[in-house]
Amino acid sequence: MRPNWDQYFMEMAEVAKTRSTCLRRKVGAVIVKNKRILSTGYNGAPTGTAHCLDVGCRREELNIPSGQRHELCRGLHAEQNAIIQAAYHGVSIAGATLYATLQPCVLCAKMAINAGIRRIVFKGSYPDKLSMEILKEAGIELEKFDNI
């Protein structure tokens, strides 16, 4: 059976997440406009720095709960990496859809809003109520993926 577009692009996000180097949770993201992939991302350390797979997870060592103290993580989120990759290559993502294998956190939500993302399709919940509030307030179309 042929997948619809949301299924197709979410599967691409699932593939992107296989590159993740996070020890706690693997996440993938794909940014799409007019049925064309503009950028992809997965969570992991910045280019040229050690990955958590190699040096361990500071947040895990400090027993920090999910969704808290992002500043102590050496990695970037998948959504952040996808937005940064688009900017790095000069690709406008204004008006695009972001597919993510997890609900965005508030930091990713704010970046998506200011990058011009208009729709977010996501799997899985994340303990960050503010992210959903701010996305709704900004008029971002939100869709929880459930094999649509």
CSV table of C-alpha atoms in Angstrom, one decimal:
chain,number,residue,atom,x,y,z
A,1,MET,CA,0.0,0.0,0.0
A,2,ARG,CA,1.3,3.4,-1.0
A,3,PRO,CA,1.9,5.8,2.0
A,4,ASN,CA,0.3,9.2,2.1
A,5,TRP,CA,2.7,12.2,2.2
A,6,ASP,CA,2.7,12.5,6.0
A,7,GLN,CA,3.5,8.8,6.4
A,8,TYR,CA,6.2,9.1,3.8
A,9,PHE,CA,8.0,12.1,5.4
A,10,MET,CA,7.6,10.7,8.9
A,11,GLU,CA,9.3,7.5,7.8
A,12,MET,CA,12.1,9.7,6.5
A,13,ALA,CA,12.3,11.3,10.0
A,14,GLU,CA,12.5,7.8,11.5
A,15,VAL,CA,15.4,7.1,9.2
A,16,ALA,CA,17.2,10.3,10.2
A,17,LYS,CA,16.9,9.4,13.9
A,18,THR,CA,19.0,6.3,13.3
A,19,ARG,CA,22.0,8.7,13.0
A,20,SER,CA,21.4,10.0,16.5
A,21,THR,CA,24.3,9.8,19.0
A,22,CYS,CA,22.1,10.6,22.1
A,23,LEU,CA,22.2,8.0,24.8
A,24,ARG,CA,18.8,8.9,26.3
A,25,ARG,CA,16.5,9.3,23.3
A,26,LYS,CA,16.9,9.2,19.5
A,27,VAL,CA,15.0,11.8,17.5
A,28,GLY,CA,14.8,12.6,13.8
A,29,ALA,CA,13.4,15.6,11.9
A,30,VAL,CA,12.7,16.4,8.3
A,31,ILE,CA,11.6,19.8,6.9
A,32,VAL,CA,9.5,19.7,3.8
A,33,LYS,CA,7.9,22.3,1.5
A,34,ASN,CA,5.9,21.5,-1.6
A,35,LYS,CA,6.4,17.8,-1.1
A,36,ARG,CA,10.2,18.3,-1.3
A,37,ILE,CA,12.7,17.6,1.5
A,38,LEU,CA,14.6,20.8,2.3
A,39,SER,CA,16.6,19.6,5.4
A,40,THR,CA,17.0,16.8,7.9
A,41,GLY,CA,18.4,16.5,11.4
A,42,TYR,CA,18.9,14.2,14.3
A,43,ASN,CA,20.0,14.9,17.9
A,44,GLY,CA,23.7,14.8,18.6
A,45,ALA,CA,26.7,16.9,19.4
A,46,PRO,CA,27.9,19.8,17.3
A,47,THR,CA,30.2,19.1,14.3
A,48,GLY,CA,33.7,18.4,15.4
A,49,THR,CA,32.9,17.7,19.0
A,50,ALA,CA,32.7,14.4,20.9
A,51,HIS,CA,29.5,12.5,20.8
A,52,CYS,CA,27.6,11.4,24.0
A,53,LEU,CA,28.2,7.8,22.7
A,54,ASP,CA,31.9,8.4,23.2
A,55,VAL,CA,32.0,10.6,26.4
A,56,GLY,CA,28.8,9.8,28.2
A,57,CYS,CA,25.7,11.9,29.1
A,58,ARG,CA,26.1,14.6,31.6
A,59,ARG,CA,22.4,14.9,32.2
A,60,GLU,CA,22.2,11.2,32.9
A,61,GLU,CA,25.2,11.4,35.3
A,62,LEU,CA,23.4,14.3,37.1
A,63,ASN,CA,20.1,12.4,37.1
A,64,ILE,CA,18.2,15.2,35.4
A,65,PRO,CA,14.7,14.3,34.3
A,66,SER,CA,13.6,14.5,30.7
A,67,GLY,CA,12.6,17.9,29.5
A,68,GLN,CA,14.7,19.8,32.1
A,69,ARG,CA,18.1,21.6,32.0
A,70,HIS,CA,18.7,21.5,28.3
A,71,GLU,CA,21.7,23.8,28.7
A,72,LEU,CA,23.6,20.9,30.4
A,73,CYS,CA,23.3,18.7,27.2
A,74,ARG,CA,26.2,18.7,24.8
A,75,GLY,CA,23.8,17.8,21.9
A,76,LEU,CA,21.5,19.7,19.7
A,77,HIS,CA,17.9,18.6,19.1
A,78,ALA,CA,16.9,17.1,15.8
A,79,GLU,CA,14.7,20.0,15.0
A,80,GLN,CA,17.5,22.5,15.8
A,81,ASN,CA,19.9,20.6,13.5
A,82,ALA,CA,17.4,20.6,10.7
A,83,ILE,CA,16.8,24.3,11.0
A,84,ILE,CA,20.5,25.0,11.3
A,85,GLN,CA,21.3,22.8,8.2
A,86,ALA,CA,18.8,24.8,6.1
A,87,ALA,CA,20.3,28.1,7.2
A,88,TYR,CA,23.9,26.8,6.7
A,89,HIS,CA,23.0,25.9,3.1
A,90,GLY,CA,20.9,29.1,2.4
A,91,VAL,CA,17.6,27.2,2.1
A,92,SER,CA,14.5,29.1,3.1
A,93,ILE,CA,12.1,27.0,5.2
A,94,ALA,CA,9.5,29.7,5.6
A,95,GLY,CA,6.1,28.1,5.1
A,96,ALA,CA,7.4,24.6,5.5
A,97,THR,CA,6.3,21.6,7.5
A,98,LEU,CA,8.5,20.1,10.2
A,99,TYR,CA,8.2,16.3,10.7
A,100,ALA,CA,9.6,15.1,14.0
A,101,THR,CA,9.7,11.8,15.7
A,102,LEU,CA,9.0,13.5,19.1
A,103,GLN,CA,6.9,16.5,20.2
A,104,PRO,CA,9.2,19.6,20.0
A,105,CYS,CA,10.5,21.1,23.3
A,106,VAL,CA,10.0,24.8,23.9
A,107,LEU,CA,13.4,25.8,22.5
A,108,CYS,CA,12.7,24.0,19.3
A,109,ALA,CA,9.2,25.4,19.2
A,110,LYS,CA,10.6,29.0,19.4
A,111,MET,CA,13.1,28.3,16.7
A,112,ALA,CA,10.5,26.7,14.4
A,113,ILE,CA,8.2,29.7,14.9
A,114,ASN,CA,10.9,32.3,14.0
A,115,ALA,CA,12.2,30.2,11.1
A,116,GLY,CA,8.7,30.4,9.5
A,117,ILE,CA,7.6,26.8,10.0
A,118,ARG,CA,3.8,26.7,9.5
A,119,ARG,CA,3.0,23.1,10.3
A,120,ILE,CA,4.5,20.5,12.7
A,121,VAL,CA,3.7,16.8,12.5
A,122,PHE,CA,5.1,14.9,15.4
A,123,LYS,CA,5.1,11.5,17.1
A,124,GLY,CA,5.4,10.9,20.8
A,125,SER,CA,4.8,13.2,23.7
A,126,TYR,CA,7.4,15.3,25.5
A,127,PRO,CA,7.0,16.7,29.0
A,128,ASP,CA,6.9,20.3,27.9
A,129,LYS,CA,3.5,21.9,28.1
A,130,LEU,CA,4.8,25.3,27.2
A,131,SER,CA,6.0,24.2,23.8
A,132,MET,CA,2.4,23.3,22.8
A,133,GLU,CA,1.0,26.5,24.2
A,134,ILE,CA,3.5,28.7,22.4
A,135,LEU,CA,3.1,26.9,19.1
A,136,LYS,CA,-0.7,27.2,19.3
A,137,GLU,CA,-0.4,30.9,20.2
A,138,ALA,CA,1.8,31.4,17.2
A,139,GLY,CA,-0.8,29.8,14.9
A,140,ILE,CA,1.3,26.8,14.0
A,141,GLU,CA,-0.8,23.9,12.7
A,142,LEU,CA,0.0,20.9,15.0
A,143,GLU,CA,-0.8,17.4,14.1
A,144,LYS,CA,0.0,14.4,16.3
A,145,PHE,CA,1.1,11.6,13.9
A,146,ASP,CA,-0.8,8.4,14.5
A,147,ASN,CA,-0.2,6.7,11.2
A,148,ILE,CA,-2.5,9.3,9.6
